Amino acid sequence: EENQKLMFLLSKNELYNHLGPLKLPTTIDMEDETRSYEEAGIPQFPSIGAEEVIIECMRGNSYICEEVIPRQLFITFGNLLAATKDPSDSIILDFFDIICRPLGTNGPIISRNQFYALDVLLNHELPEIRSRFEITFGVINNDNDDINNDDDNNRDEKLHERRKRKSMLQDQIVCKKPERLAGILATCICGSNMQTASMLQINKMTMDANLSVMEKIMEDARDKVWDIDHGEMKTKQEYKFMVQRGSYLANMMLVFSYQMDTLVIDPRIYRRSGCWDLVCFGIGQVLYNFNQTLSEIENTIHTEEKEDFLKNELKKDLPLVREGIRITLRLMTGARNLGIQDFMILHDVDLNTGPDSIMNATMRVLNSNFCSAESGLRGDAESLLEMMDSSFQNDFSHVSGAGASSTSSANGDVGISATIVGGGGDTEVLNLNDVDEEQIEEASLDMRAMHKEYSPREMLQFMTEAVRNNPRVKLKLQHRRFQFAEVLEEIETRTDPAKCKDNLGDGFCGVKITWGELVERMVRYVRTHNFDTDEEHSIRIFEVLRSSVLRARCNDKGEEVDFDNSPTGDGPKHEDYAKKQKFLDSLGVTRMVAVAISTHVAGIEGNAADAALELLKELLYSGNVHVQLSIYNYVSDVDKDAKFLGHFKTRMAVSQDIIRNRKKETHLDFVAMSELQREGYINAIQTFAVLQQLCEGHNTMTQNLLRTQPKHRKDINLVGETIKMFTMQAGNDLELRNMEEKEIELLIATMDLLTELLQGPCRGNQEFVTRDDSFMHSMETAVQSQFSTRVNKGLRVKVKSTAMVLMASLLEGRSDLVVHKKMTEIFEPRMFEVVHGYYSRTLKSTQKHSKLDDDATANRVDEILVGVVCLKRVVGELRLIPTFHALGPDVLEEQRVAYKEIAFDRVAVIEVSWKGRIEAVSFPIPSEVDYLSQTTKEKFLSRVSLDTAEKRMKSLLQEAPIFISEMTERHHLAHHFYLYKILSKNIYSIKWCMYALVVLLNLNVVMASYGAKHQDKGYQSAVDALFHGHVHRKYVNSLIITWVLGIINACGYVVIVLFLGVTEVPMIIRQTDEHVKANKAAVISAYNPRAFTWWGVTLAGNIMFIIMHMANYPGHRNYFLYSFLVFGINLPWTITCVRRYIVIPNSKYARLFVIIYDTSIQKPFFRNHVLLLGCSFLGFQSTPFFTLMLLDIVNNSQVLKDIIRSITRPLPQLAVVFYTFVLTVIIYAQFGVNYFEEWFQYDSLADDGEKHGCHSVVACFWLIFYGGVPIGGMTEVMDNISNKEGNSYLARVAFDLSFFVWVGILLFNVITGLIVDTFSTLREEAGKREDVLINSCFVCGFTRAHYDDIGLSSAPSFDSHKNDIHGMWNYVYFYFYLTRKDPTEYNGVESYVAQLKEESSLQWLPSRNTLVFQNHEQAEDNEDGSGGIGGSSSSSIEMGGSNMGSTGSSGNDFRALRKEMSMFGKGIQELVDRIDKLETTISGTDTE
């Protein structure tokens, strides 16, 4: 073994160079160039023997076969084998035998090499080898396989091609030793290798075909050895013949056994007579020969040399004997389980009762001394004997007993029926003769489940494979990797003596190590050992670093989840994830990965480059700018030889070869993909994923870098390679329809990469891609193709939507119409109509007939809407081209009518100012928008400032998070609770019904209510009347009506309160939690002590008042007054001050208090209904509370709300007036007591002759307030005076008249004036607000007059502009759409808006401009020959404010002004274009 290793490792390059046939030296010319080597007498084989040296280095050496042999060597030996005249007779064939089992039949199996070997031997590009294997398996003789399923057009063509191929093969193919080929197949699928066994199945080398070959071999044997005259076997002749053909049959038996061992067995196999002939003739002969050799060893004395020879022969035959016994065991077990036992009965002599039966031969094998040492053979033999013994003891002559029954039909046929006993004891009789083939296929047995068929080691291998592929186990393992990464990240706490003593004790503390230091050591190790042959440690380092980053976007179970960027969310945060990426990048991990990728060969599965790619993809995930910049600097400044990009180009080249081979297979019909091809497609998807992340976030530098490298001597154009791969995949519709799902996934990945290369926009890539006509035609094919139904419908929708996104990215940010014109030359308007029809049908079927769950349905709908959005965007852009507009003035109008706008109703359009021009941006309307209530909209419009468009839109976008919160919460509740959905749609109807019920309840209560003197009539309390009998029997019916209406009323308000509670309280909770999290890191105090300043003053005033009252009324303490001051005045004020005191509710009780307070103040609708609910319950105890519920009309009537606002709005002024009332009454009470005490009276009409007046200022104060203020005079509180009283009379006149003038006239009129003026002001403001909302665009500020003054006949009406094109709520929905969308999925304009949104900038909003006017100006400029379209960014419409209205210029002057501004805009756009080109040119230089 050491010599083998030295020879191979030191000389492998020289050996590789000398492989292959001998060739003429280039300096020697043949006399006749047309003569072949063979005609010239020049031998090519044998060669100089490099092949034999390699084979001998491998023989018996597991290390070389498993660790050293590269995959390319398989392909090389495959080509060498194909070059030989007869591959079956070539020594090169030993390479494929030894590489799979270097230690022979009893040694370990290398499953990976089995797959590589079989993939080469059955490759379509090596027909010389593949055809011989097909002949060996008898596949080449089946002319009509899978042709009858084709249509008429293809069937004749395929049949002719197949027959031509068969004729050619029969004439030219030489295959002297098919047994060697069969042996290679057996070696490639042994060891229960599911991959290779499935490859045979895919290539039609099935068990059925194998059985047919073995039947032919056995038939030939019988024809030559059977003596018809004597009717007996000629054993010597048979044995001699079997020696000649036995190895072929034996190897095919091994293949058959291994296939049964691995694959699901078709039950029809058990009914084939060839199966039982194989057991009785083939396997029986094998056992006979084996036993003969055993007897010769045991009963005959031989020389030691002879005996060793015989034992070696037995060892060689052991695998065949063991597999023969296994075949017999499986066939008999399967037949018995299916009840197909007639063949077993027919061959009873050969199987059981005959002297040379299988049972007796197996028993002799089992009892031999040689077999005792072979545990596997012994176990199989025991299982077979046990099964046969139990089966034949059941009296097969009367099969109707335990498990099966034999029935005879009228025509003499024997029918077999099996009795199947279920788990519950129920018995079902199945007549197998009546079962069709499809039912038999459904009942196929997986023989791997037989409990005695495999050894424990083999069963452990099956279990290990199943566990390894179990997704839940994968998550567990990934979670464990995360735990390991977490331990390393927290290594400082485990090694720092100052930190780890408390956790681990003194014995575990050592030298302090940080995670950063560990990463630096890892980086140094990988750089040092980058070129080592053993890459295992480097790969592990890559995996650990990847786990460290990946952990930041996974949940606790190890599952990858979306980022949760809401302040209240508990999911992974993008900010934390980006910090980890940046941290590793700062320690040189990105540079380390780039070096590893650059210096390792592409296309070798599982090497360091693969692991480095996975780590790089994780570092770049979500478009990390720092990692992108590191890669850019490495490629531009360090990697001058372009090895990094060259690695990706090589990977693409390998993928292109795989795609090309795949297309050759499927150019006529669908062919299942091989595992090797599937692996190649997965690698291609990985390549595109890394490149896509490299450009994520519309990084112009990396986008251009993938196309051109200014600092390099030669460009590596990965953009061109990507286009090439796309055109290869989407060449024509037939190839697309013959695709598997993995091919569709690669097509989607290709288009995703192209989209990322174009968006931003990257003008250079857009122009480069558009110039490729084949790409444009391939995109047209992909958009229109009807993919096969074998592909998942969701994947079919996704590929079309991805194609539409790619098409839209070509037009993104283009102001020169170059790309537009190119696309209109290729794409017909009818194509977009067809695509829209497809989306509409798919959307309709998904929403109405889908069997998917809610989440899957929502995802499918979102994917459809993505395509519809891009379709609308593309059509809108292409309509700028007159020829396209002429061909299809509205290419989607018919579809909109036919499908009732089912697709476009879910798509909204807004206009955005971007790159100096107005862009129409389409987006799917989130489904949550249906739950933004009309009340919320009206409430916002009633209070927003309408002074300017900027103020309006700023307020709208500031309140957008509140709108989004309401929509999200209500949609979530409606999605999970059907009752809530019903209530949300009908809440106002329910409210009016409940109010009508309240009116009826109060009518009944009013009719049944009497005073205390009439206790025999009616009732004052429904509870007392019902439970204490305080009601006359005449009013029982009224009481019943009260209880029925009251209960219904209470239940209705309970439902309303619950509905409002679950709707509005969570909004307050979310608002509170977001406030806490947003200010968690802020340097502000959680409490504000100043909030209690005025509270202290108020409290001191109340206390002083109580003290003074107690001092002045020592014997009359008024506790009601004291309670009112404390609880009625000071307590509400205290609660308000406490709320102001809590700035950040960071404790549980503070949070609860804030939520309750804010809900009662900010949600008056909910608060009022809680109070009404209380009244609905209190009304049963005291019926007057029912009357308070009539005030619910205020919640329902906008008119009453306006009236109340007219009172509450001037409340400060009214409070001053009220204070003036109090002062006035105090003054008049003081003067009245001093001068007119005897004239004060409580009842001027009292007839008892006794006057009751007031004799203190306080008493007179309350008397005047109660009797004088309401009527505005003193006549009700003071007795009349006669004019005979002299001076007292004049004083009374002045006293009474001044009070009347001051209070009755002036103060009351002041109150009336304040209220009336406020009401008029409110009405005037409402009128102005309504006028602004009707006659002014909320978004851009256009007025109706200015808009109409422009006078474009092609422009939509102002109402359409205001409500549809610039619909204000569409901007809120777009805000919501951006908030919910993954930032990595943004296109260029969405990224621009998102960035300005974070900066609270409104520059993206159109200001007094619209797309229609911009396009009109561009058309005029083109007619005047003034250039392209790029200069209409800031059109003269910006001037269209009050000046335009005042001057009234609406004709040529205005157009001239617009042209001047347009020319100015063109200059700006040209400057921007030149800057872009300059940036592309110097993108490789230092950007500092």
Short mmCIF file of N, CA, C and O in Angstrom, two decimals, residues 1150-1217:
data_model
loop_
_atom_site.label_atom_id
_atom_site.label_comp_id
_atom_site.label_asym_id
_atom_site.label_seq_id
_atom_site.Cartn_x
_atom_site.Cartn_y
_atom_site.Cartn_z
N ALA A 1150 -46.87 50.58 35.22
CA ALA A 1150 -46.89 51.83 34.47
C ALA A 1150 -47.43 51.60 33.06
O ALA A 1150 -48.19 52.42 32.54
N ARG A 1151 -47.02 50.51 32.45
CA ARG A 1151 -47.51 50.18 31.11
C ARG A 1151 -49.02 49.99 31.12
O ARG A 1151 -49.74 50.49 30.24
N LEU A 1152 -49.53 49.25 32.12
CA LEU A 1152 -50.97 49.01 32.21
C LEU A 1152 -51.73 50.31 32.40
O LEU A 1152 -52.77 50.54 31.76
N PHE A 1153 -51.22 51.18 33.26
CA PHE A 1153 -51.88 52.47 33.49
C PHE A 1153 -51.92 53.30 32.21
O PHE A 1153 -52.95 53.89 31.87
N VAL A 1154 -50.80 53.37 31.53
CA VAL A 1154 -50.73 54.17 30.30
C VAL A 1154 -51.70 53.64 29.26
O VAL A 1154 -52.37 54.41 28.56
N ILE A 1155 -51.77 52.32 29.12
CA ILE A 1155 -52.68 51.73 28.11
C ILE A 1155 -54.13 52.09 28.44
O ILE A 1155 -54.90 52.50 27.55
N ILE A 1156 -54.51 51.97 29.71
CA ILE A 1156 -55.90 52.27 30.08
C ILE A 1156 -56.19 53.75 29.89
O ILE A 1156 -57.24 54.13 29.33
N TYR A 1157 -55.28 54.61 30.33
CA TYR A 1157 -55.51 56.06 30.20
C TYR A 1157 -55.57 56.47 28.73
O TYR A 1157 -56.49 57.19 28.32
N ASP A 1158 -54.59 56.04 27.95
CA ASP A 1158 -54.56 56.44 26.54
C ASP A 1158 -55.76 55.91 25.79
O ASP A 1158 -56.28 56.58 24.87
N THR A 1159 -56.22 54.73 26.14
CA THR A 1159 -57.41 54.19 25.47
C THR A 1159 -58.63 55.04 25.77
O THR A 1159 -59.43 55.36 24.87
N SER A 1160 -58.78 55.45 27.03
CA SER A 1160 -59.96 56.25 27.40
C SER A 1160 -59.91 57.65 26.80
O SER A 1160 -60.96 58.24 26.52
N ILE A 1161 -58.72 58.19 26.55
CA ILE A 1161 -58.61 59.55 26.01
C ILE A 1161 -58.55 59.53 24.48
O ILE A 1161 -59.25 60.30 23.81
N GLN A 1162 -57.73 58.64 23.92
CA GLN A 1162 -57.51 58.65 22.47
C GLN A 1162 -58.57 57.88 21.70
O GLN A 1162 -58.68 58.05 20.49
N LYS A 1163 -59.32 57.04 22.37
CA LYS A 1163 -60.35 56.25 21.70
C LYS A 1163 -61.72 56.57 22.30
O LYS A 1163 -62.31 55.77 23.04
N PRO A 1164 -62.23 57.77 22.02
CA PRO A 1164 -63.51 58.16 22.63
C PRO A 1164 -64.68 57.27 22.20
O PRO A 1164 -65.62 57.07 22.98
N PHE A 1165 -64.63 56.77 20.99
CA PHE A 1165 -65.71 55.90 20.52
C PHE A 1165 -65.79 54.65 21.39
O PHE A 1165 -66.88 54.25 21.82
N PHE A 1166 -64.66 54.06 21.69
CA PHE A 1166 -64.63 52.89 22.56
C PHE A 1166 -65.02 53.26 23.99
O PHE A 1166 -65.79 52.55 24.65
N ARG A 1167 -64.48 54.38 24.49
CA ARG A 1167 -64.80 54.82 25.86
C ARG A 1167 -66.30 55.06 26.02
O ARG A 1167 -66.91 54.62 27.01
N ASN A 1168 -66.90 55.74 25.06
CA ASN A 1168 -68.33 56.03 25.16
C ASN A 1168 -69.15 54.76 25.19
O ASN A 1168 -70.16 54.66 25.91
N HIS A 1169 -68.75 53.78 24.41
CA HIS A 1169 -69.54 52.54 24.38
C HIS A 1169 -69.33 51.71 25.64
O HIS A 1169 -70.22 50.95 26.02
N VAL A 1170 -68.18 51.85 26.28
CA VAL A 1170 -68.01 51.20 27.59
C VAL A 1170 -68.98 51.82 28.60
O VAL A 1170 -69.62 51.11 29.40
N LEU A 1171 -69.09 53.15 28.58
CA LEU A 1171 -70.04 53.81 29.48
C LEU A 1171 -71.48 53.41 29.15
O LEU A 1171 -72.31 53.18 30.06
N LEU A 1172 -71.80 53.34 27.87
CA LEU A 1172 -73.15 52.93 27.48
C LEU A 1172 -73.42 51.49 27.90
O LEU A 1172 -74.56 51.15 28.29
N LEU A 1173 -72.39 50.64 27.82
CA LEU A 1173 -72.56 49.27 28.28
C LEU A 1173 -72.87 49.24 29.77
O LEU A 1173 -73.73 48.47 30.23
N GLY A 1174 -72.16 50.10 30.54
CA GLY A 1174 -72.48 50.19 31.97
C GLY A 1174 -73.90 50.64 32.21
O GLY A 1174 -74.60 50.10 33.10
N CYS A 1175 -74.36 51.62 31.44
CA CYS A 1175 -75.75 52.07 31.58
C CYS A 1175 -76.74 50.96 31.23
O CYS A 1175 -77.82 50.87 31.82
N SER A 1176 -76.39 50.13 30.26
CA SER A 1176 -77.31 49.05 29.86
C SER A 1176 -77.50 48.04 30.99
O SER A 1176 -78.57 47.44 31.11
N PHE A 1177 -76.48 47.86 31.84
CA PHE A 1177 -76.64 46.95 32.99
C PHE A 1177 -77.27 47.67 34.18
O PHE A 1177 -78.11 47.09 34.89
N LEU A 1178 -76.87 48.95 34.44
CA LEU A 1178 -77.45 49.69 35.55
C LEU A 1178 -78.93 49.97 35.33
O LEU A 1178 -79.69 50.17 36.28
N GLY A 1179 -79.34 50.02 34.06
CA GLY A 1179 -80.74 50.29 33.77
C GLY A 1179 -81.68 49.25 34.32
O GLY A 1179 -82.84 49.55 34.62
N PHE A 1180 -81.24 48.02 34.51
CA PHE A 1180 -82.10 47.00 35.10
C PHE A 1180 -82.37 47.31 36.57
O PHE A 1180 -83.44 46.99 37.09
N GLN A 1181 -81.40 47.92 37.23
CA GLN A 1181 -81.59 48.27 38.63
C GLN A 1181 -82.35 49.57 38.77
O GLN A 1181 -83.19 49.72 39.66
N SER A 1182 -82.06 50.53 37.88
CA SER A 1182 -82.74 51.81 37.93
C SER A 1182 -83.01 52.24 36.49
O SER A 1182 -82.08 52.56 35.74
N THR A 1183 -84.27 52.26 36.12
CA THR A 1183 -84.62 52.48 34.72
C THR A 1183 -84.18 53.82 34.17
O THR A 1183 -84.00 53.94 32.95
N PRO A 1184 -83.97 54.89 34.97
CA PRO A 1184 -83.47 56.14 34.36
C PRO A 1184 -82.15 55.98 33.64
O PRO A 1184 -81.85 56.76 32.73
N PHE A 1185 -81.33 55.00 34.01
CA PHE A 1185 -80.07 54.81 33.30
C PHE A 1185 -80.29 54.39 31.85
O PHE A 1185 -79.44 54.63 31.00
N PHE A 1186 -81.45 53.76 31.59
CA PHE A 1186 -81.74 53.42 30.19
C PHE A 1186 -81.86 54.68 29.33
O PHE A 1186 -81.51 54.67 28.15
N THR A 1187 -82.37 55.74 29.93
CA THR A 1187 -82.54 56.97 29.14
C THR A 1187 -81.21 57.58 28.75
O THR A 1187 -81.11 58.28 27.73
N LEU A 1188 -80.16 57.37 29.56
CA LEU A 1188 -78.85 57.90 29.20
C LEU A 1188 -78.33 57.27 27.90
O LEU A 1188 -77.51 57.88 27.20
N MET A 1189 -78.81 56.09 27.59
CA MET A 1189 -78.33 55.43 26.38
C MET A 1189 -78.84 56.11 25.11
O MET A 1189 -78.32 55.87 24.02
N LEU A 1190 -79.85 56.96 25.27
CA LEU A 1190 -80.33 57.71 24.11
C LEU A 1190 -79.27 58.68 23.59
O LEU A 1190 -79.31 59.11 22.44
N LEU A 1191 -78.31 59.02 24.46
CA LEU A 1191 -77.23 59.91 24.04
C LEU A 1191 -76.29 59.24 23.04
O LEU A 1191 -75.39 59.89 22.50
N ASP A 1192 -76.50 57.97 22.78
CA ASP A 1192 -75.67 57.27 21.78
C ASP A 1192 -75.85 57.87 20.40
O ASP A 1192 -75.04 57.63 19.50
N ILE A 1193 -76.89 58.69 20.23
CA ILE A 1193 -77.09 59.34 18.94
C ILE A 1193 -75.91 60.25 18.60
O ILE A 1193 -75.60 60.48 17.43
N VAL A 1194 -75.22 60.73 19.64
CA VAL A 1194 -74.06 61.58 19.40
C VAL A 1194 -72.96 60.80 18.68
O VAL A 1194 -72.25 61.34 17.83
N ASN A 1195 -72.81 59.52 19.00
CA ASN A 1195 -71.81 58.69 18.33
C ASN A 1195 -72.17 58.39 16.89
O ASN A 1195 -71.29 58.09 16.07
N ASN A 1196 -73.46 58.46 16.58
CA ASN A 1196 -73.92 58.08 15.25
C ASN A 1196 -74.14 59.26 14.32
O ASN A 1196 -74.17 59.09 13.10
N SER A 1197 -74.33 60.45 14.88
CA SER A 1197 -74.71 61.61 14.07
C SER A 1197 -73.55 62.59 13.96
O SER A 1197 -73.04 63.09 14.98
N GLN A 1198 -73.13 62.88 12.74
CA GLN A 1198 -72.07 63.85 12.52
C GLN A 1198 -72.55 65.26 12.85
O GLN A 1198 -71.77 66.11 13.30
N VAL A 1199 -73.83 65.54 12.64
CA VAL A 1199 -74.38 66.88 12.94
C VAL A 1199 -74.25 67.19 14.42
O VAL A 1199 -73.79 68.26 14.82
N LEU A 1200 -74.63 66.23 15.25
CA LEU A 1200 -74.52 66.45 16.69
C LEU A 1200 -73.05 66.57 17.12
O LEU A 1200 -72.72 67.32 18.04
N LYS A 1201 -72.19 65.83 16.47
CA LYS A 1201 -70.76 65.96 16.78
C LYS A 1201 -70.27 67.37 16.47
O LYS A 1201 -69.48 67.95 17.24
N ASP A 1202 -70.75 67.95 15.37
CA ASP A 1202 -70.35 69.31 15.02
C ASP A 1202 -70.90 70.31 16.04
O ASP A 1202 -70.22 71.30 16.40
N ILE A 1203 -72.11 70.06 16.49
CA ILE A 1203 -72.70 70.96 17.50
C ILE A 1203 -71.90 70.90 18.80
O ILE A 1203 -71.61 71.94 19.42
N ILE A 1204 -71.54 69.72 19.19
CA ILE A 1204 -70.74 69.58 20.41
C ILE A 1204 -69.37 70.23 20.21
O ILE A 1204 -68.83 70.86 21.13
N ARG A 1205 -68.80 70.10 19.04
CA ARG A 1205 -67.52 70.76 18.77
C ARG A 1205 -67.65 72.28 18.87
O ARG A 1205 -66.71 72.97 19.29
N SER A 1206 -68.81 72.80 18.46
CA SER A 1206 -69.01 74.25 18.58
C SER A 1206 -69.05 74.69 20.04
O SER A 1206 -68.87 75.89 20.32
N ILE A 1207 -69.28 73.76 20.95
CA ILE A 1207 -69.26 74.08 22.37
C ILE A 1207 -67.89 73.81 22.98
O ILE A 1207 -67.37 74.60 23.77
N THR A 1208 -67.30 72.68 22.60
CA THR A 1208 -66.02 72.31 23.20
C THR A 1208 -64.86 73.13 22.64
O THR A 1208 -63.86 73.34 23.34
N ARG A 1209 -64.97 73.59 21.42
CA ARG A 1209 -63.85 74.34 20.84
C ARG A 1209 -63.62 75.68 21.56
O ARG A 1209 -62.47 76.01 21.87
N PRO A 1210 -64.71 76.49 21.86
CA PRO A 1210 -64.47 77.73 22.63
C PRO A 1210 -64.50 77.50 24.14
O PRO A 1210 -64.86 78.40 24.90
N LEU A 1211 -64.17 76.30 24.57
CA LEU A 1211 -64.29 75.98 25.99
C LEU A 1211 -63.44 76.89 26.87
O LEU A 1211 -63.91 77.31 27.95
N PRO A 1212 -62.24 77.26 26.51
CA PRO A 1212 -61.49 78.21 27.36
C PRO A 1212 -62.22 79.54 27.53
O PRO A 1212 -62.29 80.09 28.64
N GLN A 1213 -62.77 80.05 26.43
CA GLN A 1213 -63.51 81.30 26.54
C GLN A 1213 -64.76 81.13 27.39
O GLN A 1213 -65.11 82.00 28.20
N LEU A 1214 -65.44 80.01 27.21
CA LEU A 1214 -66.64 79.76 28.01
C LEU A 1214 -66.29 79.60 29.48
O LEU A 1214 -67.08 79.99 30.37
N ALA A 1215 -65.13 79.03 29.74
CA ALA A 1215 -64.71 78.89 31.14
C ALA A 1215 -64.48 80.26 31.77
O ALA A 1215 -64.83 80.50 32.95
N VAL A 1216 -63.92 81.20 31.01
CA VAL A 1216 -63.74 82.57 31.52
C VAL A 1216 -65.08 83.22 31.78
O VAL A 1216 -65.28 83.91 32.80
N VAL A 1217 -66.03 83.01 30.86
CA VAL A 1217 -67.37 83.57 31.06
C VAL A 1217 -68.02 82.97 32.30
O VAL A 1217 -68.66 83.67 33.11
#
